[in-house]
mmCIF file of C-alpha atoms in Angstrom:
data_model
loop_
_atom_site.group_PDB
_atom_site.id
_atom_site.type_symbol
_atom_site.label_atom_id
_atom_site.label_comp_id
_atom_site.label_asym_id
_atom_site.label_seq_id
_atom_site.Cartn_x
_atom_site.Cartn_y
_atom_site.Cartn_z
ATOM 1 C CA MET A 199 64.874 95.753 -48.647
ATOM 2 C CA THR A 200 64.945 91.993 -48.173
ATOM 3 C CA LYS A 201 67.865 90.743 -46.091
ATOM 4 C CA GLN A 202 69.901 87.651 -46.883
ATOM 5 C CA THR A 203 69.926 86.379 -43.294
ATOM 6 C CA TYR A 204 67.952 87.208 -40.155
ATOM 7 C CA ARG A 205 69.435 87.175 -36.658
ATOM 8 C CA VAL A 206 66.887 85.450 -34.435
ATOM 9 C CA VAL A 207 66.277 84.673 -30.773
ATOM 10 C CA GLN A 208 64.192 81.801 -29.459
ATOM 11 C CA TRP A 209 62.288 82.775 -26.301
ATOM 12 C CA ALA A 210 61.307 79.613 -24.368
ATOM 13 C CA THR A 211 62.217 76.043 -25.257
ATOM 14 C CA GLY A 212 59.037 74.040 -24.844
ATOM 15 C CA SER A 213 57.774 71.815 -27.651
ATOM 16 C CA VAL A 214 57.208 74.709 -30.065
ATOM 17 C CA GLY A 215 60.455 76.442 -29.124
ATOM 18 C CA ARG A 216 62.560 73.321 -29.724
ATOM 19 C CA ILE A 217 61.002 72.850 -33.154
ATOM 20 C CA ALA A 218 61.859 76.454 -33.998
ATOM 21 C CA ILE A 219 65.460 76.047 -32.818
ATOM 22 C CA ARG A 220 65.972 72.997 -35.022
ATOM 23 C CA HIS A 221 64.767 74.982 -38.015
ATOM 24 C CA PHE A 222 66.874 78.039 -37.177
ATOM 25 C CA ILE A 223 69.982 75.858 -36.997
ATOM 26 C CA ASP A 224 69.246 74.059 -40.256
ATOM 27 C CA ASN A 225 67.935 76.932 -42.420
ATOM 28 C CA PRO A 226 70.701 79.206 -43.796
ATOM 29 C CA VAL A 227 68.283 82.145 -43.913
ATOM 30 C CA PHE A 228 68.429 82.323 -40.092
ATOM 31 C CA ASP A 229 71.286 83.010 -37.702
ATOM 32 C CA LEU A 230 70.375 81.914 -34.183
ATOM 33 C CA VAL A 231 71.995 84.380 -31.768
ATOM 34 C CA GLY A 232 70.174 83.812 -28.464
ATOM 35 C CA VAL A 233 67.951 81.464 -26.463
ATOM 36 C CA LEU A 234 65.952 82.325 -23.347
ATOM 37 C CA VAL A 235 65.016 79.503 -20.945
ATOM 38 C CA THR A 236 63.104 79.468 -17.662
ATOM 39 C CA ASN A 237 64.341 76.116 -16.345
ATOM 40 C CA PRO A 238 67.593 76.597 -14.363
ATOM 41 C CA GLU A 239 68.767 73.150 -15.513
ATOM 42 C CA LYS A 240 68.868 74.385 -19.108
ATOM 43 C CA VAL A 241 71.021 77.458 -18.445
ATOM 44 C CA GLY A 242 74.412 77.283 -20.157
ATOM 45 C CA ARG A 243 73.483 74.367 -22.403
ATOM 46 C CA ASP A 244 73.920 74.556 -26.161
ATOM 47 C CA ALA A 245 70.671 75.380 -27.992
ATOM 48 C CA GLY A 246 71.184 72.452 -30.353
ATOM 49 C CA GLU A 247 71.548 70.063 -27.447
ATOM 50 C CA LEU A 248 68.292 71.352 -25.937
ATOM 51 C CA ALA A 249 66.472 70.886 -29.224
ATOM 52 C CA GLY A 250 67.880 67.534 -30.292
ATOM 53 C CA ALA A 251 69.903 69.096 -33.098
ATOM 54 C CA ARG A 252 73.568 69.573 -33.850
ATOM 55 C CA ARG A 253 75.517 71.967 -31.637
ATOM 56 C CA SER A 254 74.951 75.606 -32.466
ATOM 57 C CA GLY A 255 77.516 77.499 -30.374
ATOM 58 C CA VAL A 256 74.622 79.453 -28.829
ATOM 59 C CA PHE A 257 74.132 78.860 -25.118
ATOM 60 C CA ALA A 258 70.875 79.268 -23.226
ATOM 61 C CA THR A 259 70.382 82.011 -20.660
ATOM 62 C CA ASP A 260 67.630 82.777 -18.176
ATOM 63 C CA ASP A 261 68.528 86.491 -18.104
ATOM 64 C CA PRO A 262 66.033 88.603 -20.084
ATOM 65 C CA GLU A 263 68.407 91.580 -19.904
ATOM 66 C CA ALA A 264 71.014 89.600 -21.821
ATOM 67 C CA ILE A 265 68.472 88.907 -24.547
ATOM 68 C CA LEU A 266 67.349 92.538 -24.663
ATOM 69 C CA ALA A 267 70.969 93.617 -25.133
ATOM 70 C CA LEU A 268 71.515 91.340 -28.145
ATOM 71 C CA ASP A 269 71.698 92.590 -31.709
ATOM 72 C CA ALA A 270 68.849 90.618 -33.247
ATOM 73 C CA ASP A 271 66.259 91.131 -35.966
ATOM 74 C CA CYS A 272 63.464 89.066 -34.432
ATOM 75 C CA VAL A 273 62.408 87.147 -31.333
ATOM 76 C CA HIS A 274 60.272 84.034 -31.768
ATOM 77 C CA TYR A 275 58.360 84.439 -28.502
ATOM 78 C CA ALA A 276 56.820 81.134 -27.360
ATOM 79 C CA PRO A 277 56.277 80.902 -23.581
ATOM 80 C CA ARG A 278 53.204 79.202 -22.121
ATOM 81 C CA GLN A 279 51.658 82.572 -21.268
ATOM 82 C CA PRO A 280 52.508 85.963 -22.809
ATOM 83 C CA ASP A 281 54.001 88.790 -20.746
ATOM 84 C CA LEU A 282 52.814 92.023 -22.366
ATOM 85 C CA ASP A 283 55.405 94.132 -20.560
ATOM 86 C CA MET A 284 58.215 91.948 -21.888
ATOM 87 C CA ILE A 285 56.795 91.912 -25.417
ATOM 88 C CA CYS A 286 56.788 95.700 -25.390
ATOM 89 C CA ARG A 287 60.351 95.828 -24.045
ATOM 90 C CA LEU A 288 61.535 93.526 -26.813
ATOM 91 C CA LEU A 289 59.830 95.661 -29.432
ATOM 92 C CA ARG A 290 61.296 98.863 -27.997
ATOM 93 C CA SER A 291 64.757 97.300 -28.005
ATOM 94 C CA GLY A 292 64.592 97.190 -31.806
ATOM 95 C CA LYS A 293 63.590 93.554 -32.166
ATOM 96 C CA ASN A 294 60.594 92.438 -34.182
ATOM 97 C CA VAL A 295 58.460 89.819 -32.421
ATOM 98 C CA VAL A 296 56.604 86.834 -33.862
ATOM 99 C CA SER A 297 54.560 84.841 -31.348
ATOM 100 C CA PRO A 298 52.391 81.710 -31.518
ATOM 101 C CA VAL A 299 50.660 82.533 -28.221
ATOM 102 C CA CYS A 300 48.824 85.852 -28.552
ATOM 103 C CA TYR A 301 47.331 88.796 -30.474
ATOM 104 C CA VAL A 302 46.405 87.377 -33.872
ATOM 105 C CA TYR A 303 44.014 90.126 -35.021
ATOM 106 C CA PRO A 304 42.689 93.357 -33.460
ATOM 107 C CA THR A 305 39.410 93.028 -31.553
ATOM 108 C CA ASN A 306 37.828 95.201 -28.876
ATOM 109 C CA HIS A 307 38.624 92.665 -26.163
ATOM 110 C CA TYR A 308 42.363 93.191 -26.651
ATOM 111 C CA LYS A 309 42.205 96.874 -27.615
ATOM 112 C CA ALA A 310 44.200 98.196 -24.648
ATOM 113 C CA ASP A 311 46.935 95.573 -25.081
ATOM 114 C CA LEU A 312 47.218 96.227 -28.799
ATOM 115 C CA GLU A 313 47.502 99.971 -28.250
ATOM 116 C CA ARG A 314 50.491 99.295 -25.991
ATOM 117 C CA ILE A 315 52.042 97.012 -28.593
ATOM 118 C CA ASP A 316 51.525 99.568 -31.323
ATOM 119 C CA ALA A 317 53.170 102.280 -29.214
ATOM 120 C CA ALA A 318 56.143 99.990 -28.495
ATOM 121 C CA CYS A 319 56.472 99.239 -32.214
ATOM 122 C CA ARG A 320 56.531 102.949 -33.028
ATOM 123 C CA ASP A 321 59.197 103.557 -30.394
ATOM 124 C CA GLY A 322 61.376 100.680 -31.617
ATOM 125 C CA GLY A 323 60.639 100.895 -35.329
ATOM 126 C CA THR A 324 59.552 97.264 -35.140
ATOM 127 C CA SER A 325 56.675 94.944 -36.031
ATOM 128 C CA PHE A 326 54.647 92.370 -34.089
ATOM 129 C CA HIS A 327 52.855 89.360 -35.560
ATOM 130 C CA GLY A 328 50.733 86.914 -33.575
ATOM 131 C CA THR A 329 49.995 83.549 -35.112
ATOM 132 C CA GLY A 330 49.649 79.808 -34.519
ATOM 133 C CA VAL A 331 47.848 76.936 -36.167
ATOM 134 C CA HIS A 332 44.464 77.794 -34.574
ATOM 135 C CA PRO A 333 43.946 80.638 -33.929
ATOM 136 C CA GLY A 334 46.288 81.885 -36.611
ATOM 137 C CA PHE A 335 46.004 79.620 -39.669
ATOM 138 C CA ALA A 336 43.386 76.865 -39.786
ATOM 139 C CA GLY A 337 40.620 79.176 -38.563
ATOM 140 C CA ASP A 338 41.421 82.288 -40.572
ATOM 141 C CA LEU A 339 44.036 82.235 -43.350
ATOM 142 C CA LEU A 340 43.006 78.803 -44.640
ATOM 143 C CA PRO A 341 39.226 79.437 -44.907
ATOM 144 C CA LEU A 342 39.809 82.930 -46.295
ATOM 145 C CA THR A 343 41.993 81.423 -49.011
ATOM 146 C CA LEU A 344 39.257 78.924 -49.892
ATOM 147 C CA THR A 345 36.653 81.695 -50.223
ATOM 148 C CA ARG A 346 38.385 82.763 -53.443
ATOM 149 C CA LEU A 347 36.786 79.697 -55.049
ATOM 150 C CA MET A 348 33.247 80.608 -53.983
ATOM 151 C CA SER A 349 30.389 82.326 -55.795
ATOM 152 C CA ARG A 350 28.248 82.663 -52.629
ATOM 153 C CA ILE A 351 28.948 81.923 -48.971
ATOM 154 C CA ASP A 352 26.242 80.924 -46.506
ATOM 155 C CA CYS A 353 28.312 79.672 -43.565
ATOM 156 C CA ILE A 354 31.892 78.605 -42.824
ATOM 157 C CA HIS A 355 32.575 75.778 -40.355
ATOM 158 C CA VAL A 356 36.036 75.104 -38.937
ATOM 159 C CA HIS A 357 36.418 71.770 -37.113
ATOM 160 C CA GLU A 358 39.474 71.202 -34.909
ATOM 161 C CA THR A 359 39.620 67.554 -33.836
ATOM 162 C CA VAL A 360 42.179 66.367 -31.291
ATOM 163 C CA ASP A 361 42.522 62.726 -30.238
ATOM 164 C CA LEU A 362 43.546 62.688 -26.576
ATOM 165 C CA SER A 363 43.836 58.933 -26.176
ATOM 166 C CA ASN A 364 47.636 58.899 -26.458
ATOM 167 C CA LYS A 365 48.419 62.113 -24.577
ATOM 168 C CA HIS A 366 50.936 61.867 -21.756
ATOM 169 C CA ALA A 367 50.314 65.337 -20.331
ATOM 170 C CA ALA A 368 47.728 65.670 -17.565
ATOM 171 C CA TRP A 369 45.803 68.608 -19.033
ATOM 172 C CA PRO A 370 42.918 66.509 -20.495
ATOM 173 C CA LEU A 371 41.903 65.639 -16.930
ATOM 174 C CA ALA A 372 41.884 69.323 -15.976
ATOM 175 C CA MET A 373 39.771 70.167 -19.028
ATOM 176 C CA GLY A 374 36.987 67.715 -18.169
ATOM 177 C CA ILE A 375 37.965 64.296 -19.505
ATOM 178 C CA GLY A 376 36.997 61.605 -16.997
ATOM 179 C CA TRP A 377 34.586 63.919 -15.150
ATOM 180 C CA ASP A 378 30.973 63.258 -14.280
ATOM 181 C CA PRO A 379 29.049 64.522 -17.346
ATOM 182 C CA ASP A 380 26.628 66.663 -15.348
ATOM 183 C CA GLU A 381 29.462 68.314 -13.451
ATOM 184 C CA ALA A 382 31.366 69.012 -16.671
ATOM 185 C CA LEU A 383 28.315 70.621 -18.263
ATOM 186 C CA ALA A 384 27.621 72.718 -15.174
ATOM 187 C CA LYS A 385 31.187 74.017 -14.878
ATOM 188 C CA PRO A 386 33.325 73.416 -17.991
ATOM 189 C CA GLY A 387 37.035 72.969 -17.401
ATOM 190 C CA ARG A 388 38.016 75.270 -20.245
ATOM 191 C CA SER A 389 38.199 78.920 -19.261
ATOM 192 C CA PRO A 390 35.278 81.033 -20.541
ATOM 193 C CA GLU A 391 37.926 83.576 -21.565
ATOM 194 C CA SER A 392 39.367 81.203 -24.183
ATOM 195 C CA VAL A 393 36.695 82.157 -26.711
ATOM 196 C CA HIS A 394 38.238 85.621 -27.050
ATOM 197 C CA ALA A 395 41.404 84.170 -28.569
ATOM 198 C CA PHE A 396 39.355 82.460 -31.276
ATOM 199 C CA VAL A 397 37.152 85.494 -31.882
ATOM 200 C CA GLN A 398 40.271 87.173 -33.280
ATOM 201 C CA SER A 399 40.398 84.661 -36.137
ATOM 202 C CA MET A 400 36.634 84.826 -36.550
ATOM 203 C CA ALA A 401 36.854 88.589 -36.917
ATOM 204 C CA MET A 402 39.577 88.246 -39.541
ATOM 205 C CA VAL A 403 37.330 85.997 -41.627
ATOM 206 C CA VAL A 404 34.121 87.968 -41.118
ATOM 207 C CA GLU A 405 35.751 91.342 -41.814
ATOM 208 C CA GLY A 406 37.644 89.818 -44.732
ATOM 209 C CA LEU A 407 34.226 89.038 -46.216
ATOM 210 C CA GLY A 408 33.148 92.645 -45.754
ATOM 211 C CA LYS A 409 30.902 92.053 -42.732
ATOM 212 C CA SER A 410 31.040 92.732 -38.986
ATOM 213 C CA ILE A 411 30.431 90.377 -36.076
ATOM 214 C CA GLU A 412 27.120 91.183 -34.407
ATOM 215 C CA LYS A 413 27.468 88.661 -31.600
ATOM 216 C CA VAL A 414 29.237 85.449 -30.657
ATOM 217 C CA THR A 415 27.309 82.575 -29.115
ATOM 218 C CA THR A 416 28.648 79.514 -27.317
ATOM 219 C CA LYS A 417 27.408 75.943 -27.145
ATOM 220 C CA PHE A 418 29.027 73.172 -25.104
ATOM 221 C CA GLU A 419 28.302 69.451 -25.048
ATOM 222 C CA VAL A 420 30.021 66.332 -23.785
ATOM 223 C CA ALA A 421 30.155 62.722 -24.913
ATOM 224 C CA ARG A 422 30.427 59.693 -22.640
ATOM 225 C CA ALA A 423 33.061 57.007 -22.901
ATOM 226 C CA THR A 424 31.469 53.769 -24.067
ATOM 227 C CA ARG A 425 34.108 51.632 -22.319
ATOM 228 C CA ASP A 426 36.946 51.996 -19.841
ATOM 229 C CA ILE A 427 39.810 53.687 -21.714
ATOM 230 C CA ALA A 428 43.372 53.381 -20.427
ATOM 231 C CA ALA A 429 45.275 56.510 -21.452
ATOM 232 C CA PRO A 430 48.855 57.540 -20.572
ATOM 233 C CA PHE A 431 47.473 60.264 -18.288
ATOM 234 C CA GLY A 432 45.045 57.938 -16.454
ATOM 235 C CA LEU A 433 41.986 55.717 -16.697
ATOM 236 C CA VAL A 434 38.831 57.198 -18.225
ATOM 237 C CA ARG A 435 35.952 55.095 -16.958
ATOM 238 C CA GLN A 436 32.928 54.084 -18.972
ATOM 239 C CA GLY A 437 30.110 56.606 -18.565
ATOM 240 C CA THR A 438 32.369 59.506 -17.657
ATOM 241 C CA VAL A 439 33.270 62.297 -20.068
ATOM 242 C CA GLY A 440 35.141 60.904 -23.065
ATOM 243 C CA GLY A 441 34.701 63.887 -25.383
ATOM 244 C CA LEU A 442 34.293 67.668 -25.313
ATOM 245 C CA HIS A 443 32.728 69.788 -28.045
ATOM 246 C CA TYR A 444 32.895 73.573 -27.823
ATOM 247 C CA GLU A 445 30.997 75.407 -30.552
ATOM 248 C CA TRP A 446 31.509 79.151 -31.038
ATOM 249 C CA THR A 447 29.437 81.007 -33.632
ATOM 250 C CA ALA A 448 30.026 84.466 -35.073
ATOM 251 C CA TRP A 449 26.820 86.054 -36.375
ATOM 252 C CA ALA A 450 26.510 88.634 -39.148
ATOM 253 C CA ASP A 451 23.372 90.076 -40.767
ATOM 254 C CA GLY A 452 21.283 88.053 -38.317
ATOM 255 C CA HIS A 453 22.696 84.682 -39.384
ATOM 256 C CA PRO A 454 25.551 82.369 -38.353
ATOM 257 C CA LEU A 455 28.491 83.139 -40.639
ATOM 258 C CA VAL A 456 31.546 81.486 -39.019
ATOM 259 C CA VAL A 457 31.286 78.487 -36.662
ATOM 260 C CA TYR A 458 34.265 76.986 -34.836
ATOM 261 C CA HIS A 459 34.032 73.438 -33.504
ATOM 262 C CA SER A 460 36.695 72.498 -30.947
ATOM 263 C CA ILE A 461 36.444 68.727 -30.496
ATOM 264 C CA TRP A 462 38.607 66.809 -28.021
ATOM 265 C CA THR A 463 37.926 63.100 -27.671
ATOM 266 C CA MET A 464 39.277 59.819 -26.356
ATOM 267 C CA GLY A 465 39.195 58.416 -29.876
ATOM 268 C CA ALA A 466 36.137 56.730 -31.369
ATOM 269 C CA ASP A 467 34.911 55.060 -28.150
ATOM 270 C CA ILE A 468 32.366 57.749 -27.278
ATOM 271 C CA ASP A 469 28.588 57.983 -27.633
ATOM 272 C CA ALA A 470 28.692 60.772 -30.238
ATOM 273 C CA ASP A 471 29.518 60.861 -33.940
ATOM 274 C CA TRP A 472 32.012 63.730 -34.049
ATOM 275 C CA ALA A 473 34.272 62.339 -36.789
ATOM 276 C CA SER A 474 36.928 61.770 -34.152
ATOM 277 C CA GLY A 475 39.873 59.418 -34.104
ATOM 278 C CA SER A 476 42.659 61.590 -35.501
ATOM 279 C CA ASN A 477 44.215 65.038 -35.230
ATOM 280 C CA LYS A 478 43.002 67.269 -38.038
ATOM 281 C CA TYR A 479 41.371 70.480 -39.161
ATOM 282 C CA ARG A 480 38.360 70.367 -41.469
ATOM 283 C CA ILE A 481 36.990 73.420 -43.273
ATOM 284 C CA VAL A 482 33.417 73.164 -44.569
ATOM 285 C CA ILE A 483 31.997 76.077 -46.552
ATOM 286 C CA GLU A 484 28.256 76.012 -47.216
ATOM 287 C CA GLY A 485 27.255 77.934 -50.320
ATOM 288 C CA ASP A 486 27.847 77.828 -54.041
ATOM 289 C CA PRO A 487 29.785 75.692 -54.738
ATOM 290 C CA PRO A 488 30.029 73.760 -51.446
ATOM 291 C CA ILE A 489 33.621 73.061 -50.415
ATOM 292 C CA GLN A 490 35.296 70.806 -47.863
ATOM 293 C CA LEU A 491 39.009 70.629 -47.126
ATOM 294 C CA THR A 492 40.832 68.556 -44.497
ATOM 295 C CA LEU A 493 44.267 69.446 -43.131
ATOM 296 C CA GLU A 494 45.799 66.278 -41.768
ATOM 297 C CA ALA A 495 49.280 64.762 -41.675
ATOM 298 C CA ASN A 496 49.715 61.886 -44.127
ATOM 299 C CA ARG A 497 51.934 59.867 -41.796
ATOM 300 C CA LEU A 498 52.488 59.375 -38.085
ATOM 301 C CA HIS A 499 54.916 61.650 -36.280
ATOM 302 C CA PRO A 500 58.198 59.789 -35.530
ATOM 303 C CA GLN A 501 57.839 60.609 -31.833
ATOM 304 C CA GLY A 502 54.265 59.372 -31.584
ATOM 305 C CA ASP A 503 51.395 61.501 -30.326
ATOM 306 C CA GLN A 504 53.655 63.494 -28.028
ATOM 307 C CA GLY A 505 55.290 64.760 -31.196
ATOM 308 C CA TYR A 506 51.869 65.828 -32.542
ATOM 309 C CA TRP A 507 52.290 67.421 -35.988
ATOM 310 C CA GLY A 508 50.087 70.328 -34.880
ATOM 311 C CA LEU A 509 52.995 71.558 -32.767
ATOM 312 C CA VAL A 510 55.192 71.584 -35.857
ATOM 313 C CA TRP A 511 52.518 73.504 -37.756
ATOM 314 C CA THR A 512 52.215 75.960 -34.860
ATOM 315 C CA ALA A 513 55.935 76.651 -34.841
ATOM 316 C CA MET A 514 56.482 76.832 -38.589
ATOM 317 C CA ASN A 515 53.516 79.087 -39.316
ATOM 318 C CA GLY A 516 55.300 81.765 -37.286
ATOM 319 C CA VAL A 517 58.920 80.955 -38.079
ATOM 320 C CA ASN A 518 58.294 81.031 -41.827
ATOM 321 C CA LEU A 519 56.842 84.540 -41.524
ATOM 322 C CA ILE A 520 59.835 86.057 -39.716
ATOM 323 C CA PRO A 521 61.433 87.516 -42.871
ATOM 324 C CA ALA A 522 58.136 89.070 -43.966
ATOM 325 C CA VAL A 523 57.508 90.526 -40.503
ATOM 326 C CA CYS A 524 61.034 91.959 -40.299
ATOM 327 C CA ASP A 525 60.559 93.561 -43.710
ATOM 328 C CA ALA A 526 57.062 94.912 -42.893
ATOM 329 C CA ARG A 527 56.073 98.394 -41.769
ATOM 330 C CA PRO A 528 56.250 99.047 -38.009
ATOM 331 C CA GLY A 529 53.230 98.064 -35.906
ATOM 332 C CA LEU A 530 50.901 95.093 -35.524
ATOM 333 C CA VAL A 531 50.888 93.141 -38.784
ATOM 334 C CA THR A 532 48.303 90.427 -39.432
ATOM 335 C CA HIS A 533 47.858 87.968 -42.282
ATOM 336 C CA MET A 534 45.818 90.676 -43.997
ATOM 337 C CA ASP A 535 48.814 93.021 -43.921
ATOM 338 C CA LEU A 536 51.384 90.436 -44.976
ATOM 339 C CA GLY A 537 49.399 89.077 -47.906
ATOM 340 C CA ILE A 538 50.893 85.995 -49.496
ATOM 341 C CA ALA A 539 54.122 85.780 -47.513
ATOM 342 C CA THR A 540 56.630 83.453 -49.168
ATOM 343 C CA PRO A 541 58.820 81.351 -46.816
ATOM 344 C CA ARG A 542 62.557 81.381 -47.446
ATOM 345 C CA GLY A 543 65.184 78.700 -47.177
ATOM 346 C CA LEU A 544 62.727 75.793 -47.340
ATOM 347 C CA VAL A 545 64.143 74.318 -50.547
ATOM 348 C CA ARG A 546 67.541 73.043 -49.402
ATOM 349 C CA PRO A 547 69.429 69.754 -49.137
ATOM 350 C CA ARG A 548 67.906 67.371 -46.627
ATOM 351 C CA SER A 549 69.779 67.108 -43.333
ATOM 352 C CA ALA A 550 69.674 64.306 -40.798
ATOM 353 C CA ASP A 551 66.326 64.045 -39.064
ATOM 354 C CA PHE A 552 66.327 65.714 -35.654
ATOM 355 C CA ASN A 553 64.816 63.880 -32.722
ATOM 356 C CA GLU A 554 63.230 65.214 -29.583
ATOM 357 C CA PRO A 555 65.656 64.980 -26.628
#
């Protein structure tokens, strides 16, 4: 039976967590009852204050036991890295879990982890849903939805393009931007394990089309900066790496069926034509009829690039599914299980815009 309100906990208050808190405070469908933080300086502060929203009367704690003891319907679990033991404890405590950081769809690589999650769900009578914008939406739910318009499908391409030129965080340098091109090609900065996260979404699409993945192949190339580029995180010199293109291909029936392109660039000043220069997702389906769709914000984020709309999409794609996950059968529930989940509380009077603290 559908509930009128859902008691929710926000686990972690990074960029995605703060976006979720602002929505929980503003949407009458949700009742924020707890917030878990890892920074000692945030302990005891009002959740609204942490998120740049009005005061909520809910104060942050760094004590997981206090969160486990709460009466809550769901935890929006958004740390930098997942802790499987803690996820299982939350599920066994009777709390459903929605997370933008892990376990989007069952694959052999994560089989042991998912068996533990399923057992915890059975013990707690709860459900787990992993999601995000990619993996979790742009690479699976969105292309699968578009396939309904097709008569024949030859190949599906998903392009994720991220413009790094205005990033303040230092991670582009760790990933290979500014490196010697030969060194970057010899030892890419991105972990070789990262492909497994995306294979989950690939499997959802391939199996949704009635096929199975035979193999996944990887291609990696770099582009050189065509001039010195001054970025908030440092200077990228001409001739060094100004763009990264990871290409992962899922094969079925001896042919490429789903291809993911992860493209990170320093804008348009690179020696490759990768349709860079903005943050967007582009779905291209080859077949009959051919289809192309671009997911891109139609205006700049009020906080600039640090307020990248993709973070909002990442948060809301999970938050909006909380009612459906709470109402679902116990166990791991994917997009395929939830079907067309309808968000609740989105049509409401407009409140004052919230700003990042």
